[in-house]
PDB file of N, CA and C in Angstrom:
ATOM      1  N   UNK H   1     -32.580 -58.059  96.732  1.00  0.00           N
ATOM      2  CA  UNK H   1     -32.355 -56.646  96.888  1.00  0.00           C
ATOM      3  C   UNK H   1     -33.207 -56.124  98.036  1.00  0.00           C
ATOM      4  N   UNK H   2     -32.211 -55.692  98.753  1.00  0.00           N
ATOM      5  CA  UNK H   2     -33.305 -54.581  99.877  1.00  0.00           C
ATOM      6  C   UNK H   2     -33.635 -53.387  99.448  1.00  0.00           C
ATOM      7  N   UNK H   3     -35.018 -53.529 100.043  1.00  0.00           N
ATOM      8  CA  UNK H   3     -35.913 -52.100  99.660  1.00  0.00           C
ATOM      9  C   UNK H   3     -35.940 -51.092 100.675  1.00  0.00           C
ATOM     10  N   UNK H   4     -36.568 -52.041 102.006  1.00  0.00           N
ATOM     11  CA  UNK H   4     -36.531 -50.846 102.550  1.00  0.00           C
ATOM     12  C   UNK H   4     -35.770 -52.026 104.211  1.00  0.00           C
ATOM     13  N   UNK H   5     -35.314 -51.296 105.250  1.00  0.00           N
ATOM     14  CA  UNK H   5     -34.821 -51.416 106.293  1.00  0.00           C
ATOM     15  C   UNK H   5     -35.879 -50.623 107.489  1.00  0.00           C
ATOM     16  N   UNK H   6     -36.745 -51.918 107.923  1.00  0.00           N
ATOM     17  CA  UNK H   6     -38.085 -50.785 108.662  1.00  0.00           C
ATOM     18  C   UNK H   6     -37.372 -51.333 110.376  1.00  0.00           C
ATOM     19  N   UNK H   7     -37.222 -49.844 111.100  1.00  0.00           N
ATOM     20  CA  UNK H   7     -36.592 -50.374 112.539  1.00  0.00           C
ATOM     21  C   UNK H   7     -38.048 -49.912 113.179  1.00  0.00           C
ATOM     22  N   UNK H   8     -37.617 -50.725 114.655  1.00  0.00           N
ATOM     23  CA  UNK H   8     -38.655 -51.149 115.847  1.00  0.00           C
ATOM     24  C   UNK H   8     -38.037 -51.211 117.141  1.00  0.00           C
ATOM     25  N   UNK H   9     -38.671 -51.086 118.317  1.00  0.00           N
ATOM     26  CA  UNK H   9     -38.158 -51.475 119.500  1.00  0.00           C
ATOM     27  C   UNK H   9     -38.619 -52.715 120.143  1.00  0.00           C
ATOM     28  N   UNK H  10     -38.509 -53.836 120.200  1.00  0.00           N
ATOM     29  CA  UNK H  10     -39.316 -54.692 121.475  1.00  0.00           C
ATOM     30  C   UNK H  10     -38.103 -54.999 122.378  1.00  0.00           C
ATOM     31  N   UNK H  11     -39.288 -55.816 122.844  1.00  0.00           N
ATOM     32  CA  UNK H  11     -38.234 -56.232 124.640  1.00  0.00           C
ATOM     33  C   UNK H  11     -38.229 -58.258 124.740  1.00  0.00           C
ATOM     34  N   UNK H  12     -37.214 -58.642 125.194  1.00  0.00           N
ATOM     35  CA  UNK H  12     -37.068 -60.118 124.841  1.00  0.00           C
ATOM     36  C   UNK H  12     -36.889 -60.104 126.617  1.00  0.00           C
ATOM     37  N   UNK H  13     -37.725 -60.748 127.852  1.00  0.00           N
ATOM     38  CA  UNK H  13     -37.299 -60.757 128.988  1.00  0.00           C
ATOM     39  C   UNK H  13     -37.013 -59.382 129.848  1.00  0.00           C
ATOM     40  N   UNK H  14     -38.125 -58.732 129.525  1.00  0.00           N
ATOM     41  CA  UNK H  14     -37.825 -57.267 129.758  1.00  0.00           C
ATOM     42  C   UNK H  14     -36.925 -56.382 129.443  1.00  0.00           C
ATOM     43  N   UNK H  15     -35.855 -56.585 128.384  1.00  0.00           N
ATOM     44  CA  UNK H  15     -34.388 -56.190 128.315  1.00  0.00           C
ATOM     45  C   UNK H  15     -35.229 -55.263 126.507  1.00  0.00           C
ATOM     46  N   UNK H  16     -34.474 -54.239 126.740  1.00  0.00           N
ATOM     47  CA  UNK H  16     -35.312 -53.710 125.687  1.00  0.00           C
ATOM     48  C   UNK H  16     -34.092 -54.190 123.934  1.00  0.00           C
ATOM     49  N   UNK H  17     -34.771 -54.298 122.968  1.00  0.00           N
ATOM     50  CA  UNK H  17     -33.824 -54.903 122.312  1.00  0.00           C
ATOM     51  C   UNK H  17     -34.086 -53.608 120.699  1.00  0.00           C
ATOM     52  N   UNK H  18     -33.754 -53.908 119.779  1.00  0.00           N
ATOM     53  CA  UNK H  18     -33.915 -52.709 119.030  1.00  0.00           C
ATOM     54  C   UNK H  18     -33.631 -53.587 117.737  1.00  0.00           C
ATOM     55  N   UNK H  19     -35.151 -53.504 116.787  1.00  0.00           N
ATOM     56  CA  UNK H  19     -34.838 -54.256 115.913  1.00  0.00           C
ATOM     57  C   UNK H  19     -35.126 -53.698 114.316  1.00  0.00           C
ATOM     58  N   UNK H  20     -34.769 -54.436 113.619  1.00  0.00           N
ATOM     59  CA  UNK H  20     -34.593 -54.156 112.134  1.00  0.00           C
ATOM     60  C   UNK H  20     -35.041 -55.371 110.943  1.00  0.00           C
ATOM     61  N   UNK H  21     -35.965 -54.813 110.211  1.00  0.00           N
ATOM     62  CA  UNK H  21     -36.869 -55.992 109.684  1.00  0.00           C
ATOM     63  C   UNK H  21     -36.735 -55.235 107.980  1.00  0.00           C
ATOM     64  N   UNK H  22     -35.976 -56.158 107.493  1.00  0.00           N
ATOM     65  CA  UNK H  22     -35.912 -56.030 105.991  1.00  0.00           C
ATOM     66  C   UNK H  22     -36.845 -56.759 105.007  1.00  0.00           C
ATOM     67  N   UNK H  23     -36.887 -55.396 104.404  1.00  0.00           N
ATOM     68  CA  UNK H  23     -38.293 -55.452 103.299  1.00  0.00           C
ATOM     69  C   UNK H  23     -37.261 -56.023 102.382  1.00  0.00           C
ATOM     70  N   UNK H  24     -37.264 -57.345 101.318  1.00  0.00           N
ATOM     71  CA  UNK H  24     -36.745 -57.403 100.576  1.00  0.00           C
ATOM     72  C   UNK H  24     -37.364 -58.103  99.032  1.00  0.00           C
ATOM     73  N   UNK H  25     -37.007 -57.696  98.657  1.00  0.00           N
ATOM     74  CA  UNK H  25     -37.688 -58.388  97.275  1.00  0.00           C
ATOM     75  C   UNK H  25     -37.027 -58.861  95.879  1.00  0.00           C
ATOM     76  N   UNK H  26     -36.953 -60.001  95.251  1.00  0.00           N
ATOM     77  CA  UNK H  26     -38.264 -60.816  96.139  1.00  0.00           C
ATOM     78  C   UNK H  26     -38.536 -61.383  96.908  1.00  0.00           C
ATOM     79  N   UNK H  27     -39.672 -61.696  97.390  1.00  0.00           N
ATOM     80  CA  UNK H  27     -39.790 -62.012  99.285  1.00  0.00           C
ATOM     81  C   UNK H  27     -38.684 -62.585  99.663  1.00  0.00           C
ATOM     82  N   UNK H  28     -38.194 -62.888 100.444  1.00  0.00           N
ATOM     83  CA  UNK H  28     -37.305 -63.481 101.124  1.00  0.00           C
ATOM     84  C   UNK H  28     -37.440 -64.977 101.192  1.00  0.00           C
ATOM     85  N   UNK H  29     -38.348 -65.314 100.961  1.00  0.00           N
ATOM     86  CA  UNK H  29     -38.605 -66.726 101.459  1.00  0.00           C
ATOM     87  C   UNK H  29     -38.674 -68.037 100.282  1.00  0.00           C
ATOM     88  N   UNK H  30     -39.090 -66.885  98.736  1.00  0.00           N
ATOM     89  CA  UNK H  30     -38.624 -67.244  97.545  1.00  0.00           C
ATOM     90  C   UNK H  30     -37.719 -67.288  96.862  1.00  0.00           C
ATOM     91  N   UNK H  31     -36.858 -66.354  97.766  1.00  0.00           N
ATOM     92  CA  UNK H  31     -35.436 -66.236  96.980  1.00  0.00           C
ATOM     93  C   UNK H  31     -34.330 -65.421  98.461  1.00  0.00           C
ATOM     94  N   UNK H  32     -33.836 -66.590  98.911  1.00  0.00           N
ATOM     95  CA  UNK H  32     -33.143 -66.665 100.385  1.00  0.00           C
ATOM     96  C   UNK H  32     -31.550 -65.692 100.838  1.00  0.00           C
ATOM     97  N   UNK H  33     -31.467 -65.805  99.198  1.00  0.00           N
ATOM     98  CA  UNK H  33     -30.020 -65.630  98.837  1.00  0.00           C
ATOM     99  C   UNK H  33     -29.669 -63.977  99.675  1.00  0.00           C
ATOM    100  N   UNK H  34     -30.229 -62.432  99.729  1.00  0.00           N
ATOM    101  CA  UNK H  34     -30.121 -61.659 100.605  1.00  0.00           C
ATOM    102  C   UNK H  34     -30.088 -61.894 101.988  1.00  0.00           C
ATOM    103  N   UNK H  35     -31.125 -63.018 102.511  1.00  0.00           N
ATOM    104  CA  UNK H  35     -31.203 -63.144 103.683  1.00  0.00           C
ATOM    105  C   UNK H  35     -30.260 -63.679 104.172  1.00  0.00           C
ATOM    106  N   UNK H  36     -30.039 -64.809 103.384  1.00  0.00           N
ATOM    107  CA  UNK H  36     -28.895 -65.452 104.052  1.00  0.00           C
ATOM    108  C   UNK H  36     -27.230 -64.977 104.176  1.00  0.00           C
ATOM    109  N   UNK H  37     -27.395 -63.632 103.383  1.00  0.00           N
ATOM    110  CA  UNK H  37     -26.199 -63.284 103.310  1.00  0.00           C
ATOM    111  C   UNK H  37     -25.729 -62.067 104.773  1.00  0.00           C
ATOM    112  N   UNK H  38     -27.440 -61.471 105.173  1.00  0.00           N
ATOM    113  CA  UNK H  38     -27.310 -60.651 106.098  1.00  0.00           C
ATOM    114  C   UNK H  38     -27.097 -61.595 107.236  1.00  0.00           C
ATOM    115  N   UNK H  39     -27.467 -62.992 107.723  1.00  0.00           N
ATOM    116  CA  UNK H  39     -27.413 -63.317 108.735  1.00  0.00           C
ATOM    117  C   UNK H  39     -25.753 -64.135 108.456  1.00  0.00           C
ATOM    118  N   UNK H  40     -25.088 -64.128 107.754  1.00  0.00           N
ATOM    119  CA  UNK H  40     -24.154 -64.265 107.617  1.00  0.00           C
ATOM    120  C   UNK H  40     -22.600 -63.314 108.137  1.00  0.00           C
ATOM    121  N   UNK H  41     -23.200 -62.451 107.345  1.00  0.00           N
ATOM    122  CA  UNK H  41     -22.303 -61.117 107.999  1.00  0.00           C
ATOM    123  C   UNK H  41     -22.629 -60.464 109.594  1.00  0.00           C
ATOM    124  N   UNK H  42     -23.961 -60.870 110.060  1.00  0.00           N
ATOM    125  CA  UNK H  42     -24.614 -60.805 111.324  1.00  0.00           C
ATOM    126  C   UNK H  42     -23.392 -61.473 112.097  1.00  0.00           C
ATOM    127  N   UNK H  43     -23.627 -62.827 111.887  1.00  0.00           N
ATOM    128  CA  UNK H  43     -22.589 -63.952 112.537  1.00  0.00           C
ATOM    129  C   UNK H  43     -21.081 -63.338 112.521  1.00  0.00           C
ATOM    130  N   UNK H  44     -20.820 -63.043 111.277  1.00  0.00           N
ATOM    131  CA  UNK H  44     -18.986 -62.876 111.121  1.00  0.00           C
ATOM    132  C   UNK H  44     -18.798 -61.730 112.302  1.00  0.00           C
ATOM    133  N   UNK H  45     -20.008 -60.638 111.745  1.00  0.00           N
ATOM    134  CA  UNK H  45     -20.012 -59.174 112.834  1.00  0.00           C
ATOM    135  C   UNK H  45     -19.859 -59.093 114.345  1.00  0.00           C
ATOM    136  N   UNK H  46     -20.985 -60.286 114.814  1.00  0.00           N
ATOM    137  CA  UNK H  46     -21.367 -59.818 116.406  1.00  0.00           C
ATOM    138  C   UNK H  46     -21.235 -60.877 116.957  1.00  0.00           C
ATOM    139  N   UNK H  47     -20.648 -62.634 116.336  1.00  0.00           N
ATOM    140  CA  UNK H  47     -20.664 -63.474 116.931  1.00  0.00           C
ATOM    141  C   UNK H  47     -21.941 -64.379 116.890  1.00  0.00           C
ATOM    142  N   UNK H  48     -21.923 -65.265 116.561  1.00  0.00           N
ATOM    143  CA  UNK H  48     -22.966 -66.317 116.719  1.00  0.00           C
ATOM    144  C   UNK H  48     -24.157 -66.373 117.369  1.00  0.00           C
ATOM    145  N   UNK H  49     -25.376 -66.327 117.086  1.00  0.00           N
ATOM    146  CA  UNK H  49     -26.373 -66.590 117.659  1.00  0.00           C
ATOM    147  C   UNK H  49     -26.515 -67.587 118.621  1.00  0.00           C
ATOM    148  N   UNK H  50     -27.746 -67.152 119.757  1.00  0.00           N
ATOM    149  CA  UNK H  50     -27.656 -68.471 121.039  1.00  0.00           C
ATOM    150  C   UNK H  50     -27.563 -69.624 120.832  1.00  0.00           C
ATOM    151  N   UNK H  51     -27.150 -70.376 121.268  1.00  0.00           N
ATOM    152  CA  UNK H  51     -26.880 -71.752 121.241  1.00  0.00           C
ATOM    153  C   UNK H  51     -28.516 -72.563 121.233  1.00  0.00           C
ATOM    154  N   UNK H  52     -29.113 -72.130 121.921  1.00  0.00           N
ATOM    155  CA  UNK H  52     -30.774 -72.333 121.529  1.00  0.00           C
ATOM    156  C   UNK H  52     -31.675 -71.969 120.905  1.00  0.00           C
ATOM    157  N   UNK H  53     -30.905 -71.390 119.673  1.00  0.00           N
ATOM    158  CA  UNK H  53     -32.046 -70.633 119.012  1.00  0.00           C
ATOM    159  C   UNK H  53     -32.490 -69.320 118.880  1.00  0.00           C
ATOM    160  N   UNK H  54     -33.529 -68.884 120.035  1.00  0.00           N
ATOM    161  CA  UNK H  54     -33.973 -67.533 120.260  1.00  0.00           C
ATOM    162  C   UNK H  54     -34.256 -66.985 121.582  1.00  0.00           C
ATOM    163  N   UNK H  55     -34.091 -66.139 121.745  1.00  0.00           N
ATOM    164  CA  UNK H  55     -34.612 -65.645 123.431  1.00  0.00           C
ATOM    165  C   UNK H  55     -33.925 -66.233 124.542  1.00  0.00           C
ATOM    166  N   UNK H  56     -32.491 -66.633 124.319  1.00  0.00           N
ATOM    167  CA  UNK H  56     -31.940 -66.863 125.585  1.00  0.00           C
ATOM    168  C   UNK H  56     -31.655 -65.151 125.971  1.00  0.00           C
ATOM    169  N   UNK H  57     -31.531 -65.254 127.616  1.00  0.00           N
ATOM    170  CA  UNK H  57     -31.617 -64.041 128.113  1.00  0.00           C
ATOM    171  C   UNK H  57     -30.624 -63.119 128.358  1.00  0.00           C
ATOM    172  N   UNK H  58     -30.463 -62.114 127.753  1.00  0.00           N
ATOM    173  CA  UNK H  58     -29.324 -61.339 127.560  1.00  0.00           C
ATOM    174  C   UNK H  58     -28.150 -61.529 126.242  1.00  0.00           C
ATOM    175  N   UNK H  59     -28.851 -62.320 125.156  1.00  0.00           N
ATOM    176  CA  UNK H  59     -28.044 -62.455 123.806  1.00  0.00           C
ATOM    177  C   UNK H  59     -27.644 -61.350 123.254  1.00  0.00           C
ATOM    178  N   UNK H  60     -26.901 -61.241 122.469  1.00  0.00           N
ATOM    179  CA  UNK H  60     -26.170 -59.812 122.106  1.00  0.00           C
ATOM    180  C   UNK H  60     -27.338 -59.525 121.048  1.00  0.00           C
ATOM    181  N   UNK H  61     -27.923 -60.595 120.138  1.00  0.00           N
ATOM    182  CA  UNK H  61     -28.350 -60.537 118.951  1.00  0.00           C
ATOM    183  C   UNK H  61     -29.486 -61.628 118.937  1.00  0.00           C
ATOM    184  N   UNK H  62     -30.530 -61.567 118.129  1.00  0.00           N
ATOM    185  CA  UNK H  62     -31.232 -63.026 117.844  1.00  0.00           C
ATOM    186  C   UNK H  62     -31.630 -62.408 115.873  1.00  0.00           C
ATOM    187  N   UNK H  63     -32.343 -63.859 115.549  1.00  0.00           N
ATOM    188  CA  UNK H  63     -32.971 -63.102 114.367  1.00  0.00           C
ATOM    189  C   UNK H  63     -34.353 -63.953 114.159  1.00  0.00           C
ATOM    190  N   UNK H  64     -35.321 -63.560 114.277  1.00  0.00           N
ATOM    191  CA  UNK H  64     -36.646 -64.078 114.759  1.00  0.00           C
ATOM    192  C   UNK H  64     -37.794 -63.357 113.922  1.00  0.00           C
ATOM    193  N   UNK H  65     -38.597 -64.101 113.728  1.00  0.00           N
ATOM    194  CA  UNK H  65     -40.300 -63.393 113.039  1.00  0.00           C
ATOM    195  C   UNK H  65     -39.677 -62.686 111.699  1.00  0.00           C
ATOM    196  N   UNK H  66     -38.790 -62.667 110.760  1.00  0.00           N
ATOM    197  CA  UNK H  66     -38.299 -61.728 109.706  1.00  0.00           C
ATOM    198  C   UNK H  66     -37.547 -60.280 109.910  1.00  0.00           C
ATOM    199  N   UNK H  67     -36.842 -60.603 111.784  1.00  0.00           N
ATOM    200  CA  UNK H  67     -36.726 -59.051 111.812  1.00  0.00           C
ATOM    201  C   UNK H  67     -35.248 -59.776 112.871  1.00  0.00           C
ATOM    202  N   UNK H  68     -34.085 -58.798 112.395  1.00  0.00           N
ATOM    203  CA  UNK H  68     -33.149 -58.749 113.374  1.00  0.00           C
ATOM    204  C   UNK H  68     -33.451 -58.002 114.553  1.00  0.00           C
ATOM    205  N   UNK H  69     -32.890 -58.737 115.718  1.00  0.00           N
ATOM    206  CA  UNK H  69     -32.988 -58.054 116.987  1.00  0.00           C
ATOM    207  C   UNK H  69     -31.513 -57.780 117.665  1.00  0.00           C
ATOM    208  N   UNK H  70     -31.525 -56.502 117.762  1.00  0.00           N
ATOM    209  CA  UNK H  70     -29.807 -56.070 118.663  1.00  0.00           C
ATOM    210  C   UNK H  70     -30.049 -55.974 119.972  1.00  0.00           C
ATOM    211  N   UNK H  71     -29.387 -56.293 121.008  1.00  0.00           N
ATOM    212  CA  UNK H  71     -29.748 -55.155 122.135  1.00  0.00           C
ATOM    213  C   UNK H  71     -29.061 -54.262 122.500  1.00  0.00           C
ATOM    214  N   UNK H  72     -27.819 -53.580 121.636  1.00  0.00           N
ATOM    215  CA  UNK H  72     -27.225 -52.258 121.493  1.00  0.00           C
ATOM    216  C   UNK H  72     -27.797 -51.663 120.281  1.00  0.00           C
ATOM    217  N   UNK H  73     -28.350 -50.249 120.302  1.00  0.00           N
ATOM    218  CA  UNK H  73     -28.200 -49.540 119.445  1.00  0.00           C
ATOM    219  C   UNK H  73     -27.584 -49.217 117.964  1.00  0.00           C
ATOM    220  N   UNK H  74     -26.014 -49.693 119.108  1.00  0.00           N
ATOM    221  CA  UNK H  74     -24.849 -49.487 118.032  1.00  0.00           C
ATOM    222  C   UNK H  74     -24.614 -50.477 117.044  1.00  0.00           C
ATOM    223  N   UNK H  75     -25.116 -51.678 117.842  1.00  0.00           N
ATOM    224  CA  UNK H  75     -25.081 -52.648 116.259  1.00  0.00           C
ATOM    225  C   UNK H  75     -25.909 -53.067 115.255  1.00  0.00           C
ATOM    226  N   UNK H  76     -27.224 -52.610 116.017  1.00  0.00           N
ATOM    227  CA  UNK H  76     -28.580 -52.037 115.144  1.00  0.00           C
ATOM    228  C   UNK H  76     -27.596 -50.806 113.731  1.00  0.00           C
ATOM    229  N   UNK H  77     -27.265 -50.260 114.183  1.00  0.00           N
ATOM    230  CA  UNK H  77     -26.452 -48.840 113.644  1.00  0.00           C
ATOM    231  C   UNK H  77     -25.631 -49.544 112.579  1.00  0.00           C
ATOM    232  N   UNK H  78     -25.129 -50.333 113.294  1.00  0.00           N
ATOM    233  CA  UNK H  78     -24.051 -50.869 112.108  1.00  0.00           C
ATOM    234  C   UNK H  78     -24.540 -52.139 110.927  1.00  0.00           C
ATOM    235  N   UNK H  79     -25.572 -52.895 111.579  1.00  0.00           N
ATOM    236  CA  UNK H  79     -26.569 -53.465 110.527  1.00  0.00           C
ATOM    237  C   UNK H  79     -26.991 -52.285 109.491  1.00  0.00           C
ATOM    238  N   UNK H  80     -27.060 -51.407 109.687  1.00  0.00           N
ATOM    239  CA  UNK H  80     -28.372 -50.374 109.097  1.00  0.00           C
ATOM    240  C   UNK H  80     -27.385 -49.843 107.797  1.00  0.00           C
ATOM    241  N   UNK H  81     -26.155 -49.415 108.259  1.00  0.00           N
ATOM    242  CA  UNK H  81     -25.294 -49.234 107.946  1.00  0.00           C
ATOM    243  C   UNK H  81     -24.577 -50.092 106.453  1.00  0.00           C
ATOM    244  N   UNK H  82     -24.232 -51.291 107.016  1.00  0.00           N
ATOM    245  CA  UNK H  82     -24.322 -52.049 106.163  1.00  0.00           C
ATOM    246  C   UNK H  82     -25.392 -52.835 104.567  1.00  0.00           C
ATOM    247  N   UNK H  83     -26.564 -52.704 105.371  1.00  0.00           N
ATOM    248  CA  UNK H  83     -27.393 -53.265 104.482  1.00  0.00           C
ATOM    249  C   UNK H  83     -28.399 -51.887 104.084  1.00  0.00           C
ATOM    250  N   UNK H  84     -27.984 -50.692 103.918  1.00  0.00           N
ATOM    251  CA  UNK H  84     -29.043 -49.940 103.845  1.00  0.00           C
ATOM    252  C   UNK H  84     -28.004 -49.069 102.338  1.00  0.00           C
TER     253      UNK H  84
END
């Protein structure tokens, strides 16, 4: 269950990216089953993550450190949307 949906701004390669880090409980890491369902619908939503992982330059999306990263607004918006 998500609790809370805490957003942020960083920058991946100077490109400013806009991110969203779910509080969920219980932790996430004990019980996967939320997480894995957001990066699931992430994938179906915006298309597949980089082919390397993280921080290739100019990705639509990554999901890194416990926190989704967009670099539109709008799909920050529509994560928020969804899981909030």
């Amino acid at each position: 269950m998500v609790v809370t949906l805490e957003t942020n701004i960083g920058t991946v390669y100077g490109e400013t990216y806009y991110t969203v880090h779910p509080v969920i409980q219980p932790v996430w890491q004990s019980n996967p089953a939320e997480w894995n369902s957001m990066i699931t619908w992430t994938i179906a939503t915006f298309g597949p993550a980089p082919d390397d992982g993280v921080w290739t330059p100019g990705a639509r999306w990554y999901v890194n450190s416990a926190k989704f990263w967009f670099r539109e607004p709008a799909d920050r918006d529509w994560f928020l949307l969804r899981w909030s």
